[in-house]
Tab-separated table of C-alpha atoms and ligand atoms in Angstrom:
chain	number	residue	atom	x	y	z
A	1	UNK	CA	-86.205	106.165	75.133
A	2	UNK	CA	-85.782	102.090	74.291
A	3	UNK	CA	-83.433	99.967	76.432
A	4	UNK	CA	-81.202	98.071	74.335
A	5	UNK	CA	-83.024	94.319	75.587
A	6	UNK	CA	-86.587	96.311	75.264
A	7	UNK	CA	-87.019	95.724	78.963
A	8	UNK	CA	-89.149	98.366	80.903
A	9	UNK	CA	-87.204	101.025	82.861
A	10	UNK	CA	-88.587	99.519	85.997
A	11	UNK	CA	-87.314	96.196	85.326
A	12	UNK	CA	-84.561	93.671	86.090
A	13	UNK	CA	-82.537	91.959	83.852
A	14	UNK	CA	-83.764	87.946	83.454
A	15	UNK	CA	-82.073	86.770	86.341
A	16	UNK	CA	-80.776	82.856	87.545
A	17	UNK	CA	-79.345	81.209	90.600
A	18	UNK	CA	-77.962	78.058	89.765
A	19	UNK	CA	-76.627	76.403	92.877
A	20	UNK	CA	-73.603	74.399	93.846
A	21	UNK	CA	-71.354	74.578	90.522
A	22	UNK	CA	-68.276	74.295	92.644
A	23	UNK	CA	-68.802	71.356	94.661
A	24	UNK	CA	-65.496	71.384	96.683
A	25	UNK	CA	-66.905	74.457	98.251
A	26	UNK	CA	-69.223	74.700	101.495
A	27	UNK	CA	-71.861	76.331	99.188
A	28	UNK	CA	-71.766	78.271	95.942
A	29	UNK	CA	-74.146	80.090	93.155
A	30	UNK	CA	-73.757	80.962	89.985
A	31	UNK	CA	-75.963	83.809	89.753
A	32	UNK	CA	-76.734	85.364	86.257
A	33	UNK	CA	-78.162	88.861	85.576
A	34	UNK	CA	-78.885	89.496	81.645
A	35	UNK	CA	-75.313	88.542	80.461
A	36	UNK	CA	-73.463	89.360	83.415
A	37	UNK	CA	-72.220	86.274	85.594
A	38	UNK	CA	-71.000	85.569	88.747
A	39	UNK	CA	-69.953	82.604	90.667
A	40	UNK	CA	-69.988	83.030	94.524
A	41	UNK	CA	-68.296	80.521	96.734
A	42	UNK	CA	-68.192	80.161	100.052
A	43	UNK	CA	-65.621	78.058	102.220
A	44	UNK	CA	-64.986	77.442	106.039
A	45	UNK	CA	-61.911	78.274	107.667
A	46	UNK	CA	-61.894	77.383	111.151
A	47	UNK	CA	-59.984	79.845	113.094
A	48	UNK	CA	-60.752	83.617	113.468
A	49	UNK	CA	-58.811	86.187	111.460
A	50	UNK	CA	-55.034	86.967	112.869
A	51	UNK	CA	-56.371	90.837	113.938
A	52	UNK	CA	-58.975	89.555	115.634
A	53	UNK	CA	-56.758	87.412	117.686
A	54	UNK	CA	-53.826	89.589	118.550
A	55	UNK	CA	-56.912	92.469	119.613
A	56	UNK	CA	-58.656	89.669	121.614
A	57	UNK	CA	-62.169	90.050	119.985
A	58	UNK	CA	-64.287	87.325	120.324
A	59	UNK	CA	-66.871	86.010	117.506
A	60	UNK	CA	-65.953	85.049	113.947
A	61	UNK	CA	-65.316	86.879	110.123
A	62	UNK	CA	-67.003	87.156	106.851
A	63	UNK	CA	-64.538	88.368	104.118
A	64	UNK	CA	-64.575	88.327	100.604
A	65	UNK	CA	-62.720	88.637	97.392
A	66	UNK	CA	-63.605	89.662	93.914
A	67	UNK	CA	-62.319	88.873	90.703
A	68	UNK	CA	-62.890	89.534	86.967
A	69	UNK	CA	-62.032	86.246	84.863
A	70	UNK	CA	-59.538	86.967	82.355
A	71	UNK	CA	-62.418	85.978	79.602
A	72	UNK	CA	-64.900	87.697	81.261
A	73	UNK	CA	-64.459	90.868	79.250
A	74	UNK	CA	-63.249	92.435	75.603
A	75	UNK	CA	-60.406	92.869	75.204
A	76	UNK	CA	-59.402	89.758	77.716
A	77	UNK	CA	-58.336	91.302	81.566
A	78	UNK	CA	-54.924	90.783	82.533
A	79	UNK	CA	-55.137	88.146	85.530
A	80	UNK	CA	-54.158	89.738	88.590
A	81	UNK	CA	-50.476	88.053	89.572
A	82	UNK	CA	-49.777	87.093	93.315
A	83	UNK	CA	-50.170	90.434	95.639
A	84	UNK	CA	-51.217	92.503	92.621
A	85	UNK	CA	-54.744	93.059	92.585
A	86	UNK	CA	-56.323	96.224	91.029
A	87	UNK	CA	-57.678	99.181	93.137
A	88	UNK	CA	-61.189	98.628	91.698
A	89	UNK	CA	-61.647	95.020	93.086
A	90	UNK	CA	-60.528	95.972	95.983
A	91	UNK	CA	-63.048	98.526	96.438
A	92	UNK	CA	-65.576	96.076	95.375
A	93	UNK	CA	-64.012	92.897	97.248
A	94	UNK	CA	-64.487	95.553	100.655
A	95	UNK	CA	-68.124	96.220	99.768
A	96	UNK	CA	-69.280	92.871	99.282
A	97	UNK	CA	-67.626	92.302	102.757
A	98	UNK	CA	-69.338	95.073	104.490
A	99	UNK	CA	-72.831	93.986	102.925
A	100	UNK	CA	-72.732	90.707	104.037
A	101	UNK	CA	-71.300	91.418	107.575
A	102	UNK	CA	-74.414	93.817	108.009
A	103	UNK	CA	-76.661	91.120	108.300
A	104	UNK	CA	-74.609	89.173	110.654
A	105	UNK	CA	-74.049	88.282	114.125
A	106	UNK	CA	-70.135	87.366	114.629
A	107	UNK	CA	-70.659	86.044	117.974
A	108	UNK	CA	-73.396	83.583	116.670
A	109	UNK	CA	-70.871	82.529	114.097
A	110	UNK	CA	-68.180	81.472	116.428
A	111	UNK	CA	-64.363	81.742	116.004
A	112	UNK	CA	-64.540	80.883	112.549
A	113	UNK	CA	-64.055	82.773	109.250
A	114	UNK	CA	-66.219	82.663	106.010
A	115	UNK	CA	-64.503	83.000	102.848
A	116	UNK	CA	-66.525	84.460	100.015
A	117	UNK	CA	-65.110	84.222	96.910
A	118	UNK	CA	-66.840	86.170	93.423
A	119	UNK	CA	-65.227	85.176	90.354
A	120	UNK	CA	-67.175	87.093	87.249
A	121	UNK	CA	-67.541	85.232	84.373
A	122	UNK	CA	-68.971	87.490	81.945
A	123	UNK	CA	-68.709	91.206	82.727
A	124	UNK	CA	-71.620	93.358	81.507
A	125	UNK	CA	-72.752	95.627	84.196
A	126	UNK	CA	-73.769	94.936	87.855
A	127	UNK	CA	-70.813	92.454	88.797
A	128	UNK	CA	-70.726	94.064	92.322
A	129	UNK	CA	-74.366	93.953	93.118
A	130	UNK	CA	-74.888	90.688	91.318
A	131	UNK	CA	-71.589	89.359	93.517
A	132	UNK	CA	-73.534	90.743	96.561
A	133	UNK	CA	-76.937	89.144	95.592
A	134	UNK	CA	-75.191	85.775	94.505
A	135	UNK	CA	-73.016	85.909	97.726
A	136	UNK	CA	-76.077	86.161	99.965
A	137	UNK	CA	-77.581	83.616	98.676
A	138	UNK	CA	-74.552	81.520	99.255
A	139	UNK	CA	-74.228	82.228	102.579
A	140	UNK	CA	-77.283	81.581	103.794
A	141	UNK	CA	-77.130	78.364	102.166
A	142	UNK	CA	-73.452	77.731	103.795
A	143	UNK	CA	-74.818	78.441	107.281
A	144	UNK	CA	-77.703	75.856	107.074
A	145	UNK	CA	-75.519	73.288	106.206
A	146	UNK	CA	-73.119	74.280	108.753
A	147	UNK	CA	-76.001	74.310	111.765
A	148	UNK	CA	-77.298	70.926	109.936
A	149	UNK	CA	-73.634	69.361	110.848
A	150	UNK	CA	-74.251	70.606	114.663
A	151	UNK	CA	-71.563	73.492	114.335
A	152	UNK	CA	-73.521	76.177	114.732
A	153	UNK	CA	-76.497	76.427	117.536
A	154	UNK	CA	-78.215	79.432	115.869
A	155	UNK	CA	-78.465	81.049	112.741
A	156	UNK	CA	-75.717	83.413	112.621
A	157	UNK	CA	-77.775	85.247	109.311
A	158	UNK	CA	-80.102	87.454	110.945
A	159	UNK	CA	-81.754	88.565	107.188
A	160	UNK	CA	-81.074	88.677	103.680
A	161	UNK	CA	-79.395	91.335	101.621
A	162	UNK	CA	-79.054	92.003	97.820
A	163	UNK	CA	-77.969	94.856	95.600
A	164	UNK	CA	-78.893	96.392	92.048
A	165	UNK	CA	-78.002	99.142	90.245
A	166	UNK	CA	-80.033	102.209	89.330
A	167	UNK	CA	-79.231	105.063	87.149
A	168	UNK	CA	-80.455	108.103	85.188
A	169	UNK	CA	-79.879	108.040	81.361
A	170	UNK	CA	-81.557	110.739	78.820
A	171	UNK	CA	-82.895	112.303	82.128
A	172	UNK	CA	-84.984	108.846	82.960
A	173	UNK	CA	-84.640	107.128	86.254
A	174	UNK	CA	-83.894	103.300	85.132
A	175	UNK	CA	-83.420	99.768	87.001
A	176	UNK	CA	-80.322	97.313	86.750
A	177	UNK	CA	-78.053	98.732	84.058
A	178	UNK	CA	-76.098	96.853	81.353
A	179	UNK	CA	-72.802	97.746	80.432
A	180	UNK	CA	-73.888	100.111	77.777
A	181	UNK	CA	-76.275	101.753	79.726
A	182	UNK	CA	-73.844	101.984	82.690
A	183	UNK	CA	-71.303	103.809	80.217
A	184	UNK	CA	-73.519	106.269	78.445
A	185	UNK	CA	-75.544	107.087	82.009
A	186	UNK	CA	-75.396	110.469	83.747
A	187	UNK	CA	-76.089	109.029	87.023
A	188	UNK	CA	-74.830	105.559	88.716
A	189	UNK	CA	-75.851	104.482	91.735
A	190	UNK	CA	-75.672	100.944	93.725
A	191	UNK	CA	-77.901	100.398	95.983
A	192	UNK	CA	-77.513	97.917	98.604
A	193	UNK	CA	-80.538	96.846	100.985
A	194	UNK	CA	-81.408	94.211	103.596
A	195	UNK	CA	-84.429	91.910	103.752
A	196	UNK	CA	-86.348	94.471	106.175
A	197	UNK	CA	-85.335	97.288	103.134
A	198	UNK	CA	-82.901	98.848	105.556
A	199	UNK	CA	-79.896	100.328	103.399
A	200	UNK	CA	-76.660	98.504	104.035
A	201	UNK	CA	-74.909	101.152	101.185
A	202	UNK	CA	-75.563	103.532	98.384
A	203	UNK	CA	-73.325	104.780	96.219
A	204	UNK	CA	-74.078	107.224	93.915
A	205	UNK	CA	-72.408	109.588	91.819
A	206	UNK	CA	-73.372	111.958	89.021
A	207	UNK	CA	-69.923	112.404	86.702
A	208	UNK	CA	-71.523	113.357	83.370
A	209	UNK	CA	-74.445	115.642	85.492
A	210	UNK	CA	-75.721	116.274	88.633
A	211	UNK	CA	-78.958	114.845	90.380
A	212	UNK	CA	-81.348	116.334	92.337
A	213	UNK	CA	-83.293	114.801	95.810
A	214	UNK	CA	-86.536	114.437	93.694
A	215	UNK	CA	-84.543	112.118	91.403
A	216	UNK	CA	-82.864	110.557	93.944
A	217	UNK	CA	-85.618	109.411	95.462
A	218	UNK	CA	-87.075	108.006	92.466
A	219	UNK	CA	-83.795	106.119	91.929
A	220	UNK	CA	-83.759	104.758	95.401
A	221	UNK	CA	-87.738	103.563	94.875
A	222	UNK	CA	-87.118	101.755	91.595
A	223	UNK	CA	-83.992	100.072	93.584
A	224	UNK	CA	-86.687	98.929	96.516
A	225	UNK	CA	-88.602	97.292	94.174
A	226	UNK	CA	-85.542	95.344	92.212
A	227	UNK	CA	-83.856	94.325	95.645
A	228	UNK	CA	-87.879	93.347	96.890
A	229	UNK	CA	-88.044	90.996	93.899
A	230	UNK	CA	-84.584	89.834	94.232
A	231	UNK	CA	-85.130	88.749	97.752
A	232	UNK	CA	-88.126	86.619	96.832
A	233	UNK	CA	-86.118	85.101	94.327
A	234	UNK	CA	-83.043	84.532	97.097
A	235	UNK	CA	-85.395	83.087	99.266
A	236	UNK	CA	-86.824	80.618	97.097
A	237	UNK	CA	-83.693	79.284	95.986
A	238	UNK	CA	-82.227	79.020	99.414
A	239	UNK	CA	-85.174	77.061	100.481
A	240	UNK	CA	-84.977	75.063	97.556
A	241	UNK	CA	-81.468	73.490	98.172
A	242	UNK	CA	-81.854	73.690	101.813
A	243	UNK	CA	-85.082	73.326	103.539
A	244	UNK	CA	-85.000	75.608	106.639
A	245	UNK	CA	-85.352	72.903	109.601
A	246	UNK	CA	-88.238	73.145	112.149
B	1	UDP	N1	-65.324	96.777	82.597
B	1	UDP	C1	-64.656	95.864	82.331
B	1	UDP	N2	-62.951	95.855	82.397
B	1	UDP	C2	-62.633	96.654	83.614
B	1	UDP	C3	-63.825	97.235	84.325
B	1	UDP	C4	-64.891	97.058	84.493
B	1	UDP	O1	-64.994	95.458	81.032
B	1	UDP	O2	-61.930	96.690	83.799
B	1	UDP	C5	-67.047	96.634	82.462
B	1	UDP	C6	-67.592	95.500	83.029
B	1	UDP	O3	-68.422	95.185	82.168
B	1	UDP	C7	-68.575	96.152	84.298
B	1	UDP	C8	-68.843	97.523	83.616
B	1	UDP	O4	-67.245	97.678	83.071
B	1	UDP	O5	-69.467	95.105	84.811
B	1	UDP	C9	-68.723	98.212	84.894
B	1	UDP	O6	-67.910	98.511	85.651
B	1	UDP	P1	-68.050	99.188	86.993
B	1	UDP	O7	-66.595	99.657	87.511
B	1	UDP	O8	-69.252	100.504	87.152
B	1	UDP	O9	-68.319	97.970	87.992
B	1	UDP	P2	-69.789	96.828	88.208
B	1	UDP	O10	-71.063	98.115	87.199
B	1	UDP	O11	-69.367	95.823	87.162
B	1	UDP	O12	-69.954	96.512	89.154
């Protein structure tokens, strides 16, 4: 099978991280992977979420919002009006939030909330995985900046996290699906993994076809390879934008 962009079955799309595209945010990153582009921005709110206060739970919180901009797709996607977010976006933003919280120490964050906004500029498959990978970079830069400002004593981000999609198309396992591949795939799986190669979430479903344990292992192997490469790239951009203080 030949992929649309001639890439190998086990290759990621070309990716790039452009930092600080939204200067008013505490940190921001434009992640692109192939044609998919997402802006991930972190804002600081100096208070705990209401539910934590009410339940008298100490520590902070990290929460995410996800949105596809109207022009991110053809035909145009109608803009969500206030209070009316589509089910898919809700599902995706909860996944992003869970993924980021899995690597954060809420006690070390203190009584503050970090809002992570993911806005899709161009959707060509893998927007949820790009959102997670880009947000982790923005979050790492945000906490380093808070440490420099003397607002945090210890770094609450224990390690990095990234995500990628894998799938099975014409019986072959493949890494990092673009929209056309995602549409035609027999199996589509989103994998979220930490720097220590622990799974945070695996969302796999066979709609057109089912998959065996061997095929799943093969797809997870591809995902690990992709995520290792993404985490190395995340590390480089974070250190470039905000070198760790000794
Ligand atoms: N898509 C779209 N409009 C929508 C939802 C999805 O154009 O309202 C396209 C878009 O290219 C997206 C792809 O379908 O990236 C795959 O969507 P999915 O729900 O699998 O999420 P993703 O792969 O982006 O995480």
